[in-house]
Tab-separated table of C-alpha atoms (C1' of nucleotides) in Angstrom:
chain	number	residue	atom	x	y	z
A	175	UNK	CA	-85.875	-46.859	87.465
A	176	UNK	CA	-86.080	-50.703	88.169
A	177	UNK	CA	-85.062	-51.814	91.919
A	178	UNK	CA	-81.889	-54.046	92.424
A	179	UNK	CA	-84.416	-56.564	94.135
A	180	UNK	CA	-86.291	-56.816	90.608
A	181	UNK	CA	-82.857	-56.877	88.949
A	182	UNK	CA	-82.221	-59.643	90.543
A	183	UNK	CA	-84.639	-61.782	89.817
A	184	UNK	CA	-84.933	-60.928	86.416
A	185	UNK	CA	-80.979	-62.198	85.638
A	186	UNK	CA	-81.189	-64.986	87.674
A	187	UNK	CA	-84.372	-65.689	86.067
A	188	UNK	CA	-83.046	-65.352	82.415
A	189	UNK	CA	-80.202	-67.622	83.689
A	190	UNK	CA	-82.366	-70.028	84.160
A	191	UNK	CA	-83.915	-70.113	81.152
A	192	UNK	CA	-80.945	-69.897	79.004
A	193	UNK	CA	-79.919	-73.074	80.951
A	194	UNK	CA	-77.571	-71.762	83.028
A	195	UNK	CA	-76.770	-72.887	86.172
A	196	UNK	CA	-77.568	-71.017	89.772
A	197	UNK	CA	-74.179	-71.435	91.578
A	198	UNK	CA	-73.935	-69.372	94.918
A	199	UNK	CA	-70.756	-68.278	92.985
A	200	UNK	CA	-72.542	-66.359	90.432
A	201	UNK	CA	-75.595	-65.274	92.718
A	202	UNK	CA	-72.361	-63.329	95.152
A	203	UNK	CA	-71.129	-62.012	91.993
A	204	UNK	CA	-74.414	-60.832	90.534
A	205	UNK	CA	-75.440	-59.336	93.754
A	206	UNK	CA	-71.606	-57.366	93.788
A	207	UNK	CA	-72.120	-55.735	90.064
A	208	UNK	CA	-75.560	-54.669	90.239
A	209	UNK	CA	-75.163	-52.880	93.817
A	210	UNK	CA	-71.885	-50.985	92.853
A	211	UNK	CA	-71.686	-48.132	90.646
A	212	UNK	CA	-68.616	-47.366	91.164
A	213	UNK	CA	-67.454	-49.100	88.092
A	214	UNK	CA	-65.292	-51.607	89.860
A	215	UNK	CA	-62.319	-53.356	88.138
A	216	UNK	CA	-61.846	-57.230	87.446
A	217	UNK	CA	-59.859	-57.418	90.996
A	218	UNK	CA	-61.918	-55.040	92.786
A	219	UNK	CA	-65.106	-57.274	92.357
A	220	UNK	CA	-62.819	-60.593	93.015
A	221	UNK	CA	-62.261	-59.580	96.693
A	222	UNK	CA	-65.543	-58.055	96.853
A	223	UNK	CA	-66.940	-61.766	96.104
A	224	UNK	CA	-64.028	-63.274	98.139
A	225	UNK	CA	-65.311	-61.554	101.849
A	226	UNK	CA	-68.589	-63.597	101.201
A	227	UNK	CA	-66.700	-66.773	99.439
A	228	UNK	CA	-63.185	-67.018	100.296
A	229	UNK	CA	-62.241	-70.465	97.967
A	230	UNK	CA	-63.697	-68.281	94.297
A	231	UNK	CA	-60.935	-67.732	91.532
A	232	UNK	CA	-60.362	-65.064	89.326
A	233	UNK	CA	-61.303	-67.274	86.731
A	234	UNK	CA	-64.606	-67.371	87.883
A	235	UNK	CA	-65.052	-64.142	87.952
A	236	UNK	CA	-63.984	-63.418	84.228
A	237	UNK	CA	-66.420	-66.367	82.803
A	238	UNK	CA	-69.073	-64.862	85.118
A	239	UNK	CA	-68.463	-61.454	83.905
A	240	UNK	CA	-68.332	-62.748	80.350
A	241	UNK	CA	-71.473	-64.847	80.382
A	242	UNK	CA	-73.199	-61.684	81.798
A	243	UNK	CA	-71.684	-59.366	79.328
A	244	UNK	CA	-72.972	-61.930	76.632
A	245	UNK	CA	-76.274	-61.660	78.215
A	246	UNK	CA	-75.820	-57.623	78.006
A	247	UNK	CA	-76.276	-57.598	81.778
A	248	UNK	CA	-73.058	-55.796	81.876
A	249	UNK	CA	-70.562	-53.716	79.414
A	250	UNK	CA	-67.062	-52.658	80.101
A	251	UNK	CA	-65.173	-49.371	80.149
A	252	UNK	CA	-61.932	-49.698	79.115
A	253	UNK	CA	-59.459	-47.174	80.499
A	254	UNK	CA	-57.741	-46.131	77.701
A	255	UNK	CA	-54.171	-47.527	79.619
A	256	UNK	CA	-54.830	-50.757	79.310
A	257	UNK	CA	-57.309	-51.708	82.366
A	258	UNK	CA	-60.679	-52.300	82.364
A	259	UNK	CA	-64.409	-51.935	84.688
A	260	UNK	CA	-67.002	-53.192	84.525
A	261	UNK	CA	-70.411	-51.597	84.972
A	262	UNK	CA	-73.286	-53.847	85.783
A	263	UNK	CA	-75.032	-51.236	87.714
A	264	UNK	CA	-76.996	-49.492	84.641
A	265	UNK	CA	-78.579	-52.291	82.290
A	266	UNK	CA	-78.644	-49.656	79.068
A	267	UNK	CA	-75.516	-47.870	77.873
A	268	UNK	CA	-74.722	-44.758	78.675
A	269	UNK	CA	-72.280	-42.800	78.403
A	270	UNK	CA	-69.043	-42.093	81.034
A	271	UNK	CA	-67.312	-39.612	82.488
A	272	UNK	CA	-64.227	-40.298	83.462
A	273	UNK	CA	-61.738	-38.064	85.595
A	274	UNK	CA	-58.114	-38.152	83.864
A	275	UNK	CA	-56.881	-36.898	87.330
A	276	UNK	CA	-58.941	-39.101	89.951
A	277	UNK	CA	-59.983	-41.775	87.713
A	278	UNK	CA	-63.867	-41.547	88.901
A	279	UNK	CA	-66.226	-42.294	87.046
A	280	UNK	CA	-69.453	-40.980	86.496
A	281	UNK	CA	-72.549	-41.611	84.440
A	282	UNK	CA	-74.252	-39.831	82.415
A	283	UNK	CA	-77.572	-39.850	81.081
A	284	UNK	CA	-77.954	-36.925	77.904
A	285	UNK	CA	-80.691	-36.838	75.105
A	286	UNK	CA	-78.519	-35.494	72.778
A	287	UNK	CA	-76.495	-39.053	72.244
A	288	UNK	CA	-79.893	-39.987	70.782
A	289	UNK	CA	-79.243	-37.629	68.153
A	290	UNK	CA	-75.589	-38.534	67.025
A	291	UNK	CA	-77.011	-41.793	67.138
A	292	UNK	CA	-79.470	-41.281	64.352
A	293	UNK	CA	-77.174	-39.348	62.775
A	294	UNK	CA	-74.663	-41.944	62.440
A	295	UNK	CA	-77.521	-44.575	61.484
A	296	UNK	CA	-78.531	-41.949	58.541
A	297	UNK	CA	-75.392	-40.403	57.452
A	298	UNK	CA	-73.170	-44.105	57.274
A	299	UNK	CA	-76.117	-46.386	56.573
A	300	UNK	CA	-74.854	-48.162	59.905
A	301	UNK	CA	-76.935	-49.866	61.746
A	302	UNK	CA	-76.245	-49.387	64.996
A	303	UNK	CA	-76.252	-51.993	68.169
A	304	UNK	CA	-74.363	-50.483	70.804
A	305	UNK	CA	-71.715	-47.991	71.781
A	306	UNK	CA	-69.404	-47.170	74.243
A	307	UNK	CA	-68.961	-43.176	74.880
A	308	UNK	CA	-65.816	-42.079	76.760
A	309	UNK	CA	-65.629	-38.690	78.033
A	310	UNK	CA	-62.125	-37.730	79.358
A	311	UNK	CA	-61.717	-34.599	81.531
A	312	UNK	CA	-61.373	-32.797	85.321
A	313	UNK	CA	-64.386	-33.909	87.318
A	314	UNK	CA	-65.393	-30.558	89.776
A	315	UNK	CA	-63.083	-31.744	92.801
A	316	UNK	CA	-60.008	-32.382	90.479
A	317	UNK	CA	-60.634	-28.816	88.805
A	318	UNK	CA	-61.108	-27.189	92.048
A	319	UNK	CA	-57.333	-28.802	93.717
A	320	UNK	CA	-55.443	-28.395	90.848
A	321	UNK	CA	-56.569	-24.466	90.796
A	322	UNK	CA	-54.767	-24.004	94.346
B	209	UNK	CA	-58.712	-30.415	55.496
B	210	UNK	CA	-54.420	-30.593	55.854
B	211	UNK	CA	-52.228	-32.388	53.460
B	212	UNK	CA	-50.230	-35.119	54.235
B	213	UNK	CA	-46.838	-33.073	53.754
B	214	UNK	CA	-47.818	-30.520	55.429
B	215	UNK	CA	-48.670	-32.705	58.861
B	216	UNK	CA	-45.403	-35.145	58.258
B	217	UNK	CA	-43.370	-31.993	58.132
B	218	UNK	CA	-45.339	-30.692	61.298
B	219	UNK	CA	-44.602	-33.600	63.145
B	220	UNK	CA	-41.705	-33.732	62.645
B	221	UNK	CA	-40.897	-29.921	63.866
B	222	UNK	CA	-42.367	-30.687	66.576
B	223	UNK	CA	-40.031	-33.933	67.324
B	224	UNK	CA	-37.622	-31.461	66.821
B	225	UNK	CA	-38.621	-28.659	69.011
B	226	UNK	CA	-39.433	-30.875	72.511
B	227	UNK	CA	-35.817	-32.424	71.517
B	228	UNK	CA	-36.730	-35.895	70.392
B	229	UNK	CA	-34.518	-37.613	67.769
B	230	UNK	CA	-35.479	-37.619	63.959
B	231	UNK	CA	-34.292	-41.298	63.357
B	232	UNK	CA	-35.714	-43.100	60.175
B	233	UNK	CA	-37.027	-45.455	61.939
B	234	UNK	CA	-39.715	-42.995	63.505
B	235	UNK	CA	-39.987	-41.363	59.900
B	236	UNK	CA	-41.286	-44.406	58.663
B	237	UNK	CA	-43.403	-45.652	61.524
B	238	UNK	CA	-44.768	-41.830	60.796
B	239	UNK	CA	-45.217	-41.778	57.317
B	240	UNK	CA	-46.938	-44.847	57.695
B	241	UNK	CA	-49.419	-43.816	60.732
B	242	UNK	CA	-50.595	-40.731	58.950
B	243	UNK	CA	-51.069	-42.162	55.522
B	244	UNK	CA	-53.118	-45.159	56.510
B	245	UNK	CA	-56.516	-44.533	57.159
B	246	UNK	CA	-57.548	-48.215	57.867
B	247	UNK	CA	-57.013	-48.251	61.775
B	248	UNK	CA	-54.499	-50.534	61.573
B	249	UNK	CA	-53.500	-52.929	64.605
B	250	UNK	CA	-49.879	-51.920	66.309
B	251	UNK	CA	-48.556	-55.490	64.328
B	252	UNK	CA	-49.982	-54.224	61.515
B	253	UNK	CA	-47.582	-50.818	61.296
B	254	UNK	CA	-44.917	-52.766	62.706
B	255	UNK	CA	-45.256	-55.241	59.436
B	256	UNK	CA	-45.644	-52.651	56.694
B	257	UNK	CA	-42.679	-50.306	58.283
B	258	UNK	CA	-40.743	-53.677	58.329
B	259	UNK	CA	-41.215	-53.788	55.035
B	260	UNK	CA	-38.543	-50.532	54.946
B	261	UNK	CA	-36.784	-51.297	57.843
B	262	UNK	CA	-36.541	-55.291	58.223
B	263	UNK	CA	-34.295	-55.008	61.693
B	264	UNK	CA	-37.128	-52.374	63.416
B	265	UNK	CA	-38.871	-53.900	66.407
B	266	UNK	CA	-41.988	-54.307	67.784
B	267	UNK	CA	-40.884	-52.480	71.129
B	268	UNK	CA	-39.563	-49.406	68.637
B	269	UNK	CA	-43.307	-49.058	67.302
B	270	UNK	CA	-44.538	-49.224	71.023
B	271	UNK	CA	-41.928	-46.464	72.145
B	272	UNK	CA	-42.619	-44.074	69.277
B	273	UNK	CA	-46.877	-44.898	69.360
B	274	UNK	CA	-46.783	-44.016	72.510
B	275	UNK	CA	-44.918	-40.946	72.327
B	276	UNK	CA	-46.928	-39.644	69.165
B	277	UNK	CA	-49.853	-40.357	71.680
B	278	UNK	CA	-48.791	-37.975	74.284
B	279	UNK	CA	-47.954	-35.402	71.783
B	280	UNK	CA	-51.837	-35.717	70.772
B	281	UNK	CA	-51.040	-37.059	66.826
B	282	UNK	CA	-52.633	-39.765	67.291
B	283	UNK	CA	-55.278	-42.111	69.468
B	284	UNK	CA	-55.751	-45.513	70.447
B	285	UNK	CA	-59.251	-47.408	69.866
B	286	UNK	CA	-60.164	-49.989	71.592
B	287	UNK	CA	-61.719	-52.983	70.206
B	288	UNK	CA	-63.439	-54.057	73.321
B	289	UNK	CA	-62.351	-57.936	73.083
B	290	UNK	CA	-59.028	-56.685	74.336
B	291	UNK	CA	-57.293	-55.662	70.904
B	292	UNK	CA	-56.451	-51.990	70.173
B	293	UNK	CA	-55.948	-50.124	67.003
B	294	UNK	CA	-54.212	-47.133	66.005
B	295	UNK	CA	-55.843	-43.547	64.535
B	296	UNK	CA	-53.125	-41.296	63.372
B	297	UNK	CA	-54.648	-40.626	60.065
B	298	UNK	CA	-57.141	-37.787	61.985
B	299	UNK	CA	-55.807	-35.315	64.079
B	300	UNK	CA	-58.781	-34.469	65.848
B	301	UNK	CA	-60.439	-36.768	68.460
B	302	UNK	CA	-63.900	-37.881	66.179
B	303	UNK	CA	-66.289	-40.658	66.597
B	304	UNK	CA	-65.587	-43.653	64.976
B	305	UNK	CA	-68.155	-46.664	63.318
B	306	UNK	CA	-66.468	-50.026	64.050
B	307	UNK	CA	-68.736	-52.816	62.600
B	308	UNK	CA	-69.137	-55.936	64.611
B	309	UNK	CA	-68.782	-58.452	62.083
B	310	UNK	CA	-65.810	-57.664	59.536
B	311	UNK	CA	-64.395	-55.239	61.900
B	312	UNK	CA	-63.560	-52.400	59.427
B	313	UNK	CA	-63.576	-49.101	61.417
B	314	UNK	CA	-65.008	-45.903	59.923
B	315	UNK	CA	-63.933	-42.819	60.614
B	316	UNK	CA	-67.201	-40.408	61.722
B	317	UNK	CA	-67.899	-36.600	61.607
B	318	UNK	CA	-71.173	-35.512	63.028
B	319	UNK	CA	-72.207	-31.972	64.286
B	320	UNK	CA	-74.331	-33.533	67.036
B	321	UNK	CA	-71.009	-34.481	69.012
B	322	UNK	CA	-70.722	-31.449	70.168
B	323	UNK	CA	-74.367	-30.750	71.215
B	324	UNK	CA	-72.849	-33.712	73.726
B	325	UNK	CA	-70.277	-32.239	74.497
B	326	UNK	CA	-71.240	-28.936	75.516
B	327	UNK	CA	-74.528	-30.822	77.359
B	328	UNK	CA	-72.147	-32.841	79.965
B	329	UNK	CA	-69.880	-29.929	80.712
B	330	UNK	CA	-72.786	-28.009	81.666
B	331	UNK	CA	-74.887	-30.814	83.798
B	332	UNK	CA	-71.979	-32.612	85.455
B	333	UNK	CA	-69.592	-29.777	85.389
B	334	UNK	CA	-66.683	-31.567	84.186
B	335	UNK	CA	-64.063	-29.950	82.267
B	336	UNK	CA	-63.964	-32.799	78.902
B	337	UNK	CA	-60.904	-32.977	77.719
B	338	UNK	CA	-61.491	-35.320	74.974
B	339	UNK	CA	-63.512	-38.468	74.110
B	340	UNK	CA	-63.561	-41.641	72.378
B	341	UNK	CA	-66.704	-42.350	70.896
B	342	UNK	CA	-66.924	-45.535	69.368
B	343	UNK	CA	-70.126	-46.944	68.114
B	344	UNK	CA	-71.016	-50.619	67.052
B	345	UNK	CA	-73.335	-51.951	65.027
B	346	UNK	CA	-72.621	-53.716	61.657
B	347	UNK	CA	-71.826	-51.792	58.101
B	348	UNK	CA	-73.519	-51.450	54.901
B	349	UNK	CA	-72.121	-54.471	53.349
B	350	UNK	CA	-72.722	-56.865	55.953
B	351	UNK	CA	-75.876	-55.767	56.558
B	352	UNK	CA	-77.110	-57.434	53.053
B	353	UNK	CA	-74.377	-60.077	53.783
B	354	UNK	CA	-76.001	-61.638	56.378
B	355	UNK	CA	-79.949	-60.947	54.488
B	356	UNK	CA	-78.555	-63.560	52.246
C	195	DC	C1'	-76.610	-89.635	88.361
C	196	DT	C1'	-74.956	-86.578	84.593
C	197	DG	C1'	-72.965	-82.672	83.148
C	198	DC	C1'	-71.931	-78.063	83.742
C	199	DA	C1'	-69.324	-74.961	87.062
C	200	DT	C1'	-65.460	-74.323	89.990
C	201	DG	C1'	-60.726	-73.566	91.171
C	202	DC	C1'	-56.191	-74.373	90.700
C	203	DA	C1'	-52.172	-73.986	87.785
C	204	DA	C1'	-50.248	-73.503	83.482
C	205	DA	C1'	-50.586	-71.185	79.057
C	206	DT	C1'	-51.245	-67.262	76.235
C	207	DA	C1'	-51.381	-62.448	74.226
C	208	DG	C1'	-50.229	-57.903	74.365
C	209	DT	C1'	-47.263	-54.726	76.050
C	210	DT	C1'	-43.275	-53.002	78.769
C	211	DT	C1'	-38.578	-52.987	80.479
C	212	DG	C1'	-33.350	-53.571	81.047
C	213	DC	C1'	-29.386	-53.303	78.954
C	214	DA	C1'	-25.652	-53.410	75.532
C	215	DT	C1'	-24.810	-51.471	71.066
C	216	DG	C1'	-25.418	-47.983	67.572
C	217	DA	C1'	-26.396	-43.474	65.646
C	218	DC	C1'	-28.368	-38.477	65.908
C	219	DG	C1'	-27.111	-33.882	66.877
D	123	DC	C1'	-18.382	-37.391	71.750
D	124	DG	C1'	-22.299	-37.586	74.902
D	125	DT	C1'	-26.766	-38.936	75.001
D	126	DC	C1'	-30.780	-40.750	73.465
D	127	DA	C1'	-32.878	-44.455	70.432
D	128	DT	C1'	-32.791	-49.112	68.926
D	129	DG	C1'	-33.358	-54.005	69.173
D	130	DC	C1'	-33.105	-58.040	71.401
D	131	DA	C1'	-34.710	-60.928	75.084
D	132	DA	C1'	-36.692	-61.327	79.356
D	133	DA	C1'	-40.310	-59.625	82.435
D	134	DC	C1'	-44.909	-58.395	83.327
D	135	DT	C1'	-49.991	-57.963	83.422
D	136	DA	C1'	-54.349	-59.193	82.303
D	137	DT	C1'	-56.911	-62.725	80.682
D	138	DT	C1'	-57.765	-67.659	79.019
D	139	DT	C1'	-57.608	-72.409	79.075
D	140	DG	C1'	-57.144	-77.542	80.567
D	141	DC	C1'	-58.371	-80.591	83.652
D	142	DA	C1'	-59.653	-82.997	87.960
D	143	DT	C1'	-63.053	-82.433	91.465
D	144	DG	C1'	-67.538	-80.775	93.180
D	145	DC	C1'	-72.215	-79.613	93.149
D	146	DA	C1'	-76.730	-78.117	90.772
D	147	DG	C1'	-80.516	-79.931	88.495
DNA sequence: CTGCATGCAAATAGTTTGCATGACG
DNA sequence: CGTCATGCAAACTATTTGCATGCAG
């Protein structure tokens, strides 16, 4: 488990070297995504940003978010209805959990996704780069209320 | 493995039976969803049932996607750059091989899904309803494409 | 200084909605 | 015949783009 601190530095480092530029902008938005796992949306991370830099656009959020994504700092969950998160809190993918009633979401960390992995890679002659793993269901809490 | 008579028909019995309208314009739109296996965008099913019915509309194939949705016949995949496709060739909710370069999406079937499946329920205690497992990575064929 | 980044506003794409007309049951 | 579905156009939402100004390197 790498420390946000580390984190950090490392993106703003590779930044750097790709030729990017270090805008306070981008170090507030950084700094937002890779403390918050709670898989913020778009919006959500724009106000986050705005408490610490009231003038930023939404625009410069979304070409933040997809010069990080290009970097594969970051990936997005889509929703399934349309809206998207963003997850910059885990660098590797992994899949979600998310809560059809509550809309939480949760990550999750199994070895078996290894294995569907290499069976897809052997079975389809794919070769994979990436995926994004959506589990839809009742989280505990949701199961629990909707019992009473 | 069902036939594609056999689902048609039980579709449309089951139109019938939670009192939704048989109009031909959802028979096509139908007929074309569950015999085209090649993911096709929502403009792309509104073109070919066009092709029948020249006055349909785009909003029609919304309203009638959508319902199939709920009813479970069919599900939406995401591309991830903000474009969505339509699955209403499989019934069942299955992983699916989308390569990154000439987009074709392939549908997959491997017995290790539910080694996942079964592996979340019992760490994180959710209750999965369904998934969407969509892997990326880049085909057979453009995989000695871009060797060239 | 030079050019990339920002921020505003306008543009765009995909999808949804309201409503009058038409057709299923 | 009453009601739901259709189809058109307008509305909406999320995202993107163009461009003048600002700031990092």
């Amino acid at each position: 488990m790498i420390g946000q601190t580390e984190r950090y530095e490392a993106i703003i480092n590779k930044l750097r070297n790709e030729g990017f530029r270090i805008t306070p902008q981008r170090l507030s938005i950084i700094k937002v995504l890779i403390s918050d796992n709670s898989h913020p949306s778009i919006e959500r991370v724009y106000n986050q940003v705005k408490t610490d830099f009231p003038t930023t656009s939404l625009a410069t959020i979304y070409k933040t978010v997809a010069m990080l994504k290009d970097m594969g700092e970051l990936m997005e969950i889509s929703l399934g209805d349309g809206s998207n998160r963003v997850d910059g809190y885990t660098p590797d993918t992994h899949p979600h959990l998310i809560c059809s009633h509550c809309k939480k979401i949760v990550d999750a960390d199994v070895e078996e996704v290894k294995a569907v992995d290499l069976a897809l890679t052997h079975t389809y002659g794919f070769k994979i780069t990436g995926h994004r793993l959506d589990f839809f269901g009742l989280c505990p809490e949701c199961q629990t209320i909707s019992k009473n």
